[in-house]
XYZ file of C-alpha atoms in Angstrom:
710
model
C -15.964 -1.496 77.801
C -17.227 -3.194 80.950
C -19.358 -0.980 83.187
C -18.114 -0.330 86.709
C -19.864 -2.259 89.461
C -21.608 -0.311 92.271
C -19.187 -1.730 94.824
C -16.212 -0.477 92.799
C -17.806 2.962 92.439
C -18.314 3.222 96.207
C -14.745 2.113 97.002
C -13.098 4.532 94.581
C -15.376 7.368 95.653
C -14.259 6.823 99.259
C -10.600 6.745 98.187
C -11.075 10.022 96.307
C -12.766 11.608 99.317
C -9.902 10.584 101.629
C -7.384 12.132 99.254
C -9.488 15.284 98.826
C -9.851 15.659 102.595
C -6.097 15.434 103.007
C -5.458 18.085 100.358
C -8.134 20.362 101.824
C -6.576 20.317 105.273
C -3.050 20.896 103.923
C -4.144 23.769 101.709
C -6.566 25.562 104.040
C -4.960 25.173 107.476
C -3.432 28.452 108.647
C -1.764 29.208 111.998
C -2.864 25.878 113.450
C -1.332 22.465 114.007
C -1.718 20.015 111.122
C -1.244 16.285 111.601
C 1.225 14.586 109.272
C -1.450 11.933 108.734
C -3.275 14.371 106.430
C -0.224 14.530 104.161
C -0.107 10.740 104.021
C -3.854 10.594 103.253
C -3.565 13.167 100.447
C -0.657 11.327 98.841
C -1.986 7.765 99.114
C -5.461 8.731 97.917
C -3.983 10.499 94.893
C -1.653 7.592 94.089
C -4.486 5.059 94.195
C -6.717 7.077 91.841
C -3.831 7.765 89.442
C -2.754 4.128 89.231
C -6.265 2.755 88.856
C -7.386 5.155 86.128
C -4.625 7.271 84.552
C -1.949 4.578 84.246
C -4.493 2.101 82.865
C -5.625 4.653 80.287
C -2.048 5.258 79.131
C -1.086 1.581 79.047
C -4.115 0.218 77.201
C -5.536 3.189 75.299
C -2.399 5.121 74.345
C 0.455 2.593 74.262
C -1.784 -0.391 73.455
C 0.406 -2.892 75.299
C 0.272 -6.333 73.680
C 0.442 -9.444 75.866
C 0.867 -11.671 72.803
C 4.093 -9.942 71.723
C 7.402 -11.497 72.830
C 9.664 -9.146 74.794
C 13.464 -8.927 74.392
C 13.846 -11.021 77.562
C 12.058 -13.898 75.832
C 13.475 -13.471 72.331
C 17.094 -12.686 73.263
C 17.451 -14.653 76.508
C 21.165 -15.305 77.095
C 21.262 -15.658 80.888
C 23.535 -12.624 81.311
C 21.706 -9.395 80.456
C 18.535 -10.728 78.828
C 16.527 -13.032 81.089
C 12.734 -13.357 81.631
C 12.283 -12.459 85.279
C 9.279 -13.000 87.522
C 7.293 -9.765 87.717
C 7.567 -9.664 91.530
C 11.351 -9.947 91.446
C 11.561 -7.420 88.600
C 9.304 -4.991 90.455
C 11.705 -5.218 93.390
C 14.733 -4.774 91.132
C 13.288 -1.791 89.287
C 12.116 -0.034 92.443
C 15.446 -0.640 94.183
C 17.351 0.604 91.129
C 15.435 3.883 90.760
C 15.090 4.609 94.494
C 18.489 6.043 95.340
C 19.450 9.064 97.394
C 16.982 11.414 95.704
C 13.664 10.499 97.376
C 15.369 10.511 100.779
C 17.506 13.637 100.504
C 15.775 16.009 98.050
C 12.517 16.440 99.998
C 14.454 16.978 103.230
C 16.405 19.854 101.695
C 13.316 21.305 100.012
C 11.560 21.483 103.408
C 13.412 24.803 103.735
C 10.621 26.267 101.567
C 7.878 24.718 103.738
C 6.090 21.409 103.478
C 3.295 22.437 101.079
C 5.243 23.250 97.850
C 7.234 20.037 98.111
C 4.154 17.916 98.779
C 2.299 19.332 95.779
C 5.263 18.796 93.441
C 5.975 15.275 94.683
C 2.397 14.052 94.233
C 1.307 15.997 91.138
C 4.723 15.624 89.526
C 4.844 11.846 89.883
C 1.285 11.294 88.629
C 1.562 13.391 85.473
C 5.314 13.406 84.769
C 7.625 11.032 86.637
C 5.580 7.824 86.538
C 4.465 8.563 82.974
C 8.071 9.013 81.852
C 9.188 5.770 83.495
C 6.364 3.686 81.995
C 6.515 5.136 78.483
C 10.316 4.860 78.259
C 10.106 1.254 79.483
C 7.468 0.449 76.848
C 9.363 1.961 73.923
C 12.692 0.451 75.027
C 11.030 -2.971 75.320
C 9.771 -2.557 71.740
C 13.380 -1.835 70.674
C 15.318 -4.768 72.147
C 15.984 -2.890 75.388
C 18.015 -0.112 73.783
C 19.349 2.685 75.957
C 17.737 6.125 76.048
C 20.595 7.745 74.147
C 20.582 5.096 71.428
C 16.809 5.420 71.014
C 17.318 9.158 70.572
C 19.942 8.520 67.902
C 17.785 5.966 66.097
C 14.547 7.970 66.172
C 15.615 11.624 66.175
C 18.705 11.325 63.995
C 22.499 11.413 64.245
C 22.770 15.093 65.202
C 20.239 15.308 68.023
C 20.923 11.671 68.890
C 24.642 12.291 69.328
C 23.862 15.221 71.643
C 21.491 12.991 73.635
C 24.037 10.158 73.871
C 26.786 12.489 75.053
C 24.577 14.339 77.533
C 23.053 11.147 78.943
C 26.400 9.435 79.493
C 28.051 12.501 81.053
C 25.090 13.010 83.385
C 25.104 9.313 84.276
C 28.714 9.474 85.482
C 27.892 12.524 87.629
C 24.846 10.785 89.122
C 26.786 7.612 89.928
C 29.593 9.576 91.539
C 27.173 11.519 93.736
C 25.317 8.347 94.757
C 28.603 6.685 95.681
C 29.682 9.708 97.739
C 26.454 9.583 99.753
C 27.078 5.874 100.462
C 30.642 6.526 101.575
C 29.501 9.295 103.919
C 26.798 7.049 105.378
C 28.953 3.943 105.894
C 32.290 5.475 106.877
C 33.167 4.407 110.431
C 29.849 2.506 110.700
C 30.447 -1.204 111.418
C 26.730 -1.931 111.813
C 25.828 -0.547 108.402
C 28.883 -1.986 106.652
C 28.343 -5.504 108.014
C 24.599 -5.558 107.275
C 25.019 -4.296 103.726
C 27.949 -6.639 103.042
C 25.797 -9.587 104.094
C 23.153 -8.752 101.488
C 25.596 -9.861 98.780
C 25.927 -13.569 99.797
C 22.219 -13.626 100.662
C 21.393 -12.345 97.164
C 23.706 -14.910 95.546
C 21.935 -17.668 97.478
C 18.545 -16.342 96.337
C 19.710 -16.153 92.721
C 20.915 -19.755 92.650
C 17.810 -20.894 94.549
C 15.514 -19.455 91.875
C 17.709 -20.459 88.942
C 18.929 -23.923 89.981
C 17.424 -25.309 93.187
C 13.754 -24.302 93.018
C 12.991 -22.415 89.768
C 9.938 -20.191 89.973
C 9.465 -20.539 93.743
C 9.444 -16.806 94.411
C 7.411 -17.066 97.621
C 9.869 -19.545 99.134
C 12.941 -17.532 98.269
C 11.239 -14.364 99.527
C 10.685 -15.874 102.981
C 14.265 -17.157 103.092
C 15.639 -13.789 102.000
C 13.568 -11.823 104.524
C 14.625 -14.124 107.378
C 18.307 -13.853 106.467
C 18.078 -10.074 105.999
C 16.527 -9.583 109.430
C 19.199 -11.831 110.922
C 21.892 -9.713 109.225
C 20.383 -6.503 110.623
C 20.274 -7.893 114.158
C 23.759 -9.343 113.844
C 25.036 -6.026 112.488
C 24.294 -4.245 115.736
C 25.959 -7.007 117.741
C 29.008 -6.892 115.485
C 29.229 -3.145 116.097
C 29.373 -3.823 119.838
C 31.868 -6.728 119.619
C 35.561 -7.214 118.955
C 34.738 -7.502 115.228
C 33.772 -3.842 115.104
C 37.237 -2.760 113.976
C 37.105 -5.184 111.047
C 33.953 -3.579 109.698
C 34.904 -0.011 110.588
C 36.208 1.211 107.241
C 37.809 4.495 106.309
C 36.282 6.434 103.380
C 39.175 5.580 101.040
C 38.776 1.862 101.789
C 35.053 2.080 101.089
C 35.796 3.692 97.726
C 37.913 0.684 96.700
C 35.232 -1.788 97.797
C 32.467 0.166 96.064
C 34.374 0.325 92.769
C 35.148 -3.398 92.954
C 31.528 -4.227 93.754
C 30.218 -1.992 90.954
C 32.502 -3.688 88.417
C 31.571 -7.230 89.493
C 27.841 -6.469 89.665
C 28.015 -5.026 86.152
C 29.486 -8.148 84.519
C 27.859 -11.014 86.449
C 24.653 -12.536 85.002
C 21.733 -10.382 86.032
C 19.900 -13.293 87.707
C 22.886 -14.119 89.926
C 23.394 -10.932 91.963
C 21.736 -7.762 90.683
C 18.069 -8.797 90.480
C 17.900 -10.870 93.701
C 19.866 -8.301 95.692
C 17.596 -5.472 94.573
C 14.536 -7.638 95.278
C 15.898 -8.411 98.747
C 16.587 -4.784 99.581
C 13.076 -3.845 98.469
C 11.632 -5.760 101.411
C 13.585 -3.584 103.800
C 12.831 -0.392 101.894
C 9.106 -0.898 101.558
C 8.849 -2.469 105.004
C 10.498 0.536 106.637
C 8.359 3.032 104.711
C 5.157 1.136 105.596
C 6.198 1.075 109.244
C 6.929 4.788 109.045
C 3.472 5.458 107.576
C 1.917 3.291 110.290
C 3.925 5.191 112.898
C 2.524 8.474 111.558
C -1.034 7.119 111.815
C -0.457 5.867 115.380
C 1.605 8.760 116.775
C -0.122 11.504 114.727
C 2.879 13.866 114.851
C 2.174 17.459 113.885
C 3.888 19.427 111.130
C 6.143 21.892 112.895
C 7.593 23.426 109.738
C 5.550 26.237 108.164
C 3.415 25.358 105.113
C 5.366 27.978 103.129
C 8.387 29.753 104.630
C 9.678 33.239 103.850
C 12.676 31.656 102.092
C 10.325 30.533 99.296
C 9.929 34.113 98.079
C 13.206 35.649 99.279
C 15.463 32.961 97.843
C 18.126 33.441 100.529
C 17.664 30.178 102.449
C 20.617 28.838 104.448
C 20.179 25.277 103.098
C 20.328 26.239 99.421
C 20.012 29.571 97.662
C 17.372 30.383 95.081
C 13.626 31.014 94.990
C 10.851 28.433 95.079
C 10.626 28.524 91.289
C 12.619 26.889 89.832
C 14.728 25.385 92.595
C 12.174 23.325 94.546
C 11.513 21.427 91.309
C 15.233 20.844 90.893
C 15.937 19.904 94.502
C 13.097 17.359 94.510
C 13.740 15.104 91.519
C 13.425 11.452 92.530
C 9.930 11.012 93.881
C 8.443 13.465 91.365
C 10.415 13.368 88.085
C 13.933 12.021 87.590
C 15.964 11.517 84.443
C 17.970 8.769 86.132
C 14.849 6.588 86.099
C 14.696 6.754 82.317
C 18.146 5.172 82.187
C 16.941 2.227 84.276
C 13.716 1.967 82.251
C 15.851 1.730 79.111
C 18.631 -0.259 80.767
C 18.250 -3.402 82.855
C 14.455 -3.621 83.218
C 13.393 -3.902 79.528
C 15.837 -6.779 79.139
C 14.117 -8.760 81.917
C 10.405 -7.960 81.596
C 8.227 -10.944 80.640
C 5.225 -9.136 79.166
C 4.478 -5.699 77.738
C 1.399 -5.603 79.962
C 3.721 -5.466 82.994
C 5.063 -2.003 82.098
C 2.154 -0.448 83.986
C 2.904 -2.139 87.302
C 6.690 -1.959 87.001
C 7.087 1.450 85.352
C 4.212 3.496 86.764
C 3.750 1.485 89.976
C 7.406 1.545 91.033
C 7.545 5.306 90.609
C 4.474 5.752 92.808
C 6.205 3.596 95.424
C 9.267 5.832 95.246
C 7.104 8.932 95.493
C 5.632 7.590 98.733
C 9.196 7.388 100.046
C 9.701 11.059 99.171
C 6.495 12.011 100.985
C 7.611 10.164 104.112
C 11.014 11.869 103.925
C 9.281 15.271 103.764
C 7.123 14.280 106.733
C 10.218 13.283 108.718
C 11.875 16.644 108.007
C 8.739 18.655 108.793
C 7.826 17.164 112.182
C 11.099 18.045 113.914
C 11.747 21.439 115.487
C 12.416 23.929 112.634
C 15.252 25.399 114.679
C 16.926 21.988 114.811
C 16.247 21.487 111.087
C 18.079 24.679 110.131
C 20.895 24.059 112.627
C 21.475 20.661 111.010
C 21.216 21.734 107.375
C 22.926 25.125 107.340
C 26.703 24.989 106.691
C 29.171 25.699 109.477
C 30.237 28.907 107.741
C 26.722 30.236 108.341
C 25.847 29.016 111.849
C 29.273 28.588 113.457
C 30.793 25.655 115.316
C 29.167 25.889 118.764
C 25.593 25.430 119.965
C 25.611 29.031 121.211
C 26.589 30.399 117.803
C 24.115 28.084 116.066
C 21.257 29.142 118.343
C 21.942 32.791 117.584
C 22.191 32.164 113.835
C 18.923 30.206 113.766
C 17.216 33.100 115.550
C 18.353 35.273 112.650
C 16.477 32.941 110.284
C 13.260 33.626 112.192
C 13.212 30.459 114.309
C 14.368 29.676 117.831
C 16.109 26.814 119.597
C 18.219 27.065 122.741
C 21.818 25.835 123.014
C 20.641 23.304 125.603
C 18.037 21.899 123.217
C 20.634 21.567 120.462
C 22.962 19.694 122.792
C 20.142 17.463 124.047
C 19.038 16.604 120.507
C 22.521 15.278 119.749
C 22.651 13.388 123.040
C 19.287 11.743 122.323
C 20.694 9.998 119.231
C 24.148 9.391 120.744
C 25.951 11.865 118.487
C 28.556 14.363 119.674
C 26.928 17.105 117.593
C 24.164 17.572 115.042
C 25.328 20.977 113.845
C 25.816 21.355 110.098
C 25.025 17.718 109.351
C 24.207 18.750 105.809
C 23.110 16.557 102.928
C 19.669 15.640 104.247
C 20.390 12.090 105.431
C 21.031 12.894 109.134
C 17.915 15.088 109.253
C 15.842 12.257 107.829
C 17.307 9.899 110.440
C 16.348 12.311 113.241
C 12.801 12.564 111.882
C 12.496 8.776 111.555
C 13.750 8.305 115.118
C 11.234 10.906 116.323
C 8.293 9.069 114.746
C 9.343 5.567 115.771
C 10.304 6.587 119.299
C 6.835 8.068 119.840
C 5.464 4.584 119.163
C 8.100 2.396 120.858
C 9.324 4.763 123.564
C 11.927 7.524 123.826
C 14.623 5.165 125.114
C 14.965 3.685 121.594
C 15.548 7.034 119.868
C 19.278 6.394 119.308
C 18.594 2.893 117.953
C 16.112 4.204 115.388
C 18.472 7.028 114.378
C 21.342 4.671 113.576
C 18.959 2.198 111.960
C 17.785 4.978 109.639
C 21.365 5.893 108.700
C 22.057 2.277 107.744
C 18.714 2.048 105.928
C 19.622 5.069 103.794
C 22.948 3.516 102.759
C 21.214 0.292 101.703
C 18.609 2.338 99.862
C 21.235 4.108 97.792
C 23.612 1.207 97.069
C 21.024 -0.624 94.969
C 20.833 2.349 92.616
C 24.613 2.360 92.287
C 25.021 -1.239 91.090
C 22.098 -1.077 88.641
C 23.253 2.344 87.448
C 26.755 1.044 86.743
C 25.326 -1.752 84.614
C 23.161 0.748 82.735
C 26.208 2.967 82.225
C 27.905 -0.043 80.657
C 24.930 -0.510 78.294
C 25.075 3.165 77.320
C 28.795 3.064 76.600
C 28.412 -0.132 74.570
C 25.650 1.509 72.531
C 27.856 4.545 71.897
C 30.915 2.502 70.909
C 28.745 0.156 68.865
C 28.023 3.009 66.475
C 31.741 2.977 65.666
C 32.703 -0.702 66.156
C 29.789 -3.118 65.655
C 30.808 -5.914 68.094
C 30.094 -3.564 71.014
C 26.415 -3.671 70.001
C 26.316 -7.244 71.305
C 25.806 -6.380 74.959
C 27.045 -9.745 76.222
C 30.198 -9.773 74.048
C 32.725 -10.481 76.812
C 35.625 -8.212 75.747
C 33.247 -5.290 75.319
C 31.421 -6.162 78.517
C 34.613 -6.103 80.587
C 36.141 -3.033 78.917
C 33.044 -0.859 79.193
C 32.355 -1.970 82.783
C 35.912 -1.057 83.720
C 35.590 2.303 81.965
C 32.338 3.244 83.700
C 33.459 2.190 87.183
C 36.825 3.821 86.566
C 35.234 7.161 85.659
C 32.867 7.488 88.611
C 35.436 5.806 90.862
C 38.038 8.448 89.952
C 35.726 11.352 90.774
C 34.715 9.612 94.003
C 38.331 8.920 95.064
C 39.360 12.537 94.496
C 36.218 13.789 96.235
C 36.903 11.686 99.330
C 40.476 12.962 99.614
C 39.847 16.576 98.585
C 36.748 18.198 100.153
C 36.461 20.679 97.279
C 37.586 18.368 94.471
C 36.445 15.332 92.506
C 32.752 14.597 92.694
C 32.364 17.464 95.187
C 33.260 19.728 92.280
C 30.354 18.348 90.225
C 27.820 18.034 93.061
C 26.324 21.545 92.474
C 25.174 20.538 88.961
C 23.678 17.206 90.119
C 20.052 18.348 90.394
C 19.953 20.315 87.153
C 21.760 17.558 85.251
C 19.248 14.991 86.441
C 16.260 17.081 85.366
C 17.861 17.916 82.025
C 18.136 14.168 81.484
C 14.394 13.909 82.172
C 13.893 16.461 79.392
C 15.790 14.164 77.016
C 13.631 11.194 78.063
C 10.357 13.098 77.643
C 11.546 14.437 74.278
C 12.264 10.914 73.037
C 8.881 9.705 74.339
C 7.002 12.564 72.666
C 8.827 11.972 69.380
C 8.013 8.267 69.459
C 4.349 8.935 70.251
C 4.176 11.189 67.189
C 6.096 8.848 64.870
C 4.142 5.768 65.942
C 0.797 7.295 64.973
C -0.214 8.524 68.437
C -0.089 12.248 67.684
C -3.345 12.983 69.511
C -1.838 11.521 72.688
C 1.520 13.330 72.444
C 0.363 15.782 75.132
C 0.774 13.000 77.727
C 4.556 13.428 77.595
C 4.605 16.759 75.754
C 3.066 18.770 78.605
C 5.498 17.382 81.250
C 8.317 18.049 78.758
C 7.293 21.696 78.396
C 7.177 22.109 82.177
C 10.477 20.304 82.793
C 12.274 22.190 80.036
C 10.982 25.514 81.393
C 12.094 24.678 84.938
C 15.519 23.271 84.104
C 16.500 25.813 81.488
C 15.433 28.628 83.823
C 17.509 27.076 86.607
C 20.471 26.615 84.236
C 20.245 30.266 83.170
C 20.189 31.431 86.779
C 23.075 29.161 87.796
C 25.173 30.549 84.958
C 24.190 34.235 84.854
C 22.691 35.182 88.253
C 24.253 38.187 90.006
C 23.826 36.419 93.367
C 27.148 34.651 94.111
C 25.266 31.973 96.086
C 23.345 31.088 92.918
C 25.395 32.068 89.870
C 28.574 30.100 89.223
C 30.346 32.847 87.265
C 29.386 35.516 89.801
C 30.779 33.252 92.528
C 33.959 32.888 90.486
C 34.244 36.670 90.235
C 33.733 37.181 93.992
C 36.366 34.619 94.933
C 38.781 35.908 92.304
C 38.471 39.432 93.762
C 39.011 38.049 97.266
C 42.186 36.291 96.095
C 43.451 39.572 94.687
C 42.766 41.191 98.090
C 44.424 38.326 99.983
C 41.175 37.297 101.740
C 39.928 33.746 102.419
C 36.157 33.193 102.151
C 34.226 30.131 103.400
C 34.022 27.249 102.602
C 37.685 27.738 101.676
C 40.174 27.460 104.527
C 43.323 28.466 102.675
C 44.421 30.337 99.599
C 44.778 27.024 97.749
C 41.145 26.301 98.561
C 40.222 29.712 97.183
C 41.828 28.844 93.853
C 39.983 25.505 93.895
C 36.643 27.266 94.398
C 37.406 29.522 91.426
C 38.189 26.460 89.298
C 35.071 24.619 90.478
C 32.826 27.606 89.764
C 34.267 27.898 86.276
C 33.852 24.182 85.534
C 30.310 24.078 86.939
C 29.266 27.169 84.990
C 30.668 25.885 81.704
C 29.230 22.397 82.302
C 25.776 23.774 83.147
C 25.762 25.864 79.982
C 27.018 22.973 77.855
C 24.439 20.511 79.170
C 21.614 23.018 78.702
C 22.780 23.684 75.133
C 22.869 19.950 74.369
C 19.315 19.546 75.665
C 18.107 22.491 73.550
C 19.705 20.833 70.506
C 17.905 17.560 71.291
C 14.510 19.272 71.741
C 14.827 21.384 68.578
C 15.986 18.445 66.467
C 13.128 16.336 67.831
C 10.655 19.102 66.968
C 12.020 19.080 63.409
C 11.532 15.309 63.177
C 7.961 15.547 64.529
C 6.996 18.287 62.068
C 8.535 16.298 59.225
C 6.476 13.252 60.236
C 3.244 15.259 60.489
C 3.787 16.610 56.965
C 4.900 13.297 55.447
C 4.121 10.367 57.769
C 4.844 7.792 55.055
C 8.506 8.895 54.970
C 9.108 8.229 58.692
C 10.978 5.143 59.821
C 10.673 3.469 63.217
C 13.455 1.294 64.624
C 10.965 -0.964 66.394
C 11.799 -4.678 66.502
C 9.499 -6.894 64.402
C 6.574 -8.682 66.037
C 7.251 -12.175 67.377
C 4.482 -14.172 69.040
C 5.125 -14.903 72.728
C 5.079 -18.408 74.161
C 5.264 -17.251 77.790
C 2.355 -16.802 80.165
C 2.677 -14.267 82.967
C 0.249 -11.987 84.840
C 0.208 -8.276 84.117
C -0.172 -7.293 87.765
C 1.004 -8.417 91.148
C -1.917 -10.844 91.454
C -3.137 -12.879 88.456
C -6.702 -12.395 87.237
C -9.093 -15.298 86.698
C -8.428 -15.098 82.958
C -4.647 -15.164 83.490
C -4.962 -18.166 85.804
C -7.014 -19.971 83.169
C -4.470 -19.142 80.456
C -1.598 -20.414 82.642
C -3.472 -23.662 83.341
C -4.122 -24.214 79.627
C -0.448 -23.624 78.892
C 0.544 -26.187 81.505
C -1.814 -28.719 79.931
C -0.184 -28.171 76.533
C 3.284 -28.686 78.020
C 2.195 -31.973 79.573
């Protein structure tokens, strides 16, 4: 192994010291103002060290990535689902696909517990769990022709545990897609600026796809500049459209948005991946990363202080107004994307392994993309923590808790242990040109207020409203890219499931199967979304309470599959790399599932909530959030469904883990009897760098290849 140069040692020592200084300030500061810049320093320093050393160790020492081995994109290239894609474009696609609502919303909600627990989980969780899961799943799926997570479980664990994994993964996927779509609808409804700007990304992406495929193949830099210029033009034009006579055209009701989203999801799922999905995700990545970098720069320039407590009393009491439950396990459920998310494993075993050029790229795309998403989560937590805590709780507590007027809200917030005057609440809404900020739950509006606070400190207070509405539109764009990629992955999962019964479905690009499964997936999440939009307590709203737990249970499936494959592929001594995160995730999620099913607190336990509302119905009383007796019956139904679903999903995950443990023990006792479903080795004829920038050796290899072609 090559010895480190003195210059490299100095650089990485300085990076480590910056990160350590940030953590020291965050951990030791008490009863004094702490700059948000220290949180950014702690996170970025940790990310840099983790990527440079830990991810490299896993990729080359544990997984032993092979640059001479042909990937499914090269071997099975059909121009629809399988297509070798430039690493820069694929990095953009993968990041855009995994970075949905979670890294923006989860940390904002978890700020109720204080900024320190969330920061620790986001950074430590991503380094040792989330990024590891994403990279290892991507590697093993690439070795298996890009098979879905559920199908890998069936192939490697067996039909019993595999069937449980397939069923759990697909059910959770539909819930996740429905929730993502609901967040988009809420963000874009009655917003002509956001609707126009996001609609324009579709023709821009189509142009970029044809440019790279037909007009100027391989000219990624050219198409990037064109895409950025057109995207900026669309953003500027979007604001002008919102102020023009065209505003009504792009002001869509929620039900209309549902129809357009379902139609878009179906089309994006069946079109060739190079035509719309990959270029659109790559395009949106510029805006996502650009905004986050500007936000980090704004923090460094403005140096805003953390106004939220490091750890609040709600962390131990578990009676927070934003969500009920104690710090353990619910902070680790509320913050998923950015730390550890099962949804990512579906992308890593969905679209990305069918487009990756080289196994050596799994480090940059799998581990690197997750670190990028984690940085988004950190910035979201910063945005929530620098605003007045009184405003934070007034925005995130439901109306049934704080009331409908600024006077009632001010009094309720005082009961939480914080203070904000009615005049300040009214002024905060006026600053961002909103009629009210009370009970703007869900996290997105709070993030927008925090973003506007940071940017306005740099550009001037007069632009606060502009930055607020820009952030709202930015969040919608952020989430939509996860919806289209997720729908395509859902189609892959359903085809894998049906292919076990009827073989033609195994051919992912078989047109009848492609259309039927795409229609089924969009129809399922579209149905829950449609009902949820029209019935505040129905449809996807009914399933929203199990969203966080379902996502983390899916991560348990992914880590179980990874651990099993490490054992079966002769890497038993390295199984702790995914085994330790699996033990932690299983402990957290199963504890949360138990509490959500059996807790005696009606704000936590589904069945206890059902009992309370059933007793109220018998007494003729109406309890919030219900507004009528019909709503009361709906709450009872929802509580029952959520409780049964939580128990069923937890049971399925336990079955998967136990069956996987059986398979691992069987392999340890008789390794010669184990069978791997890995695709046979085929020598690659492609040349492509492993990282963002090619090394001298990779440049030399590419030049030699060009000489041979000539």
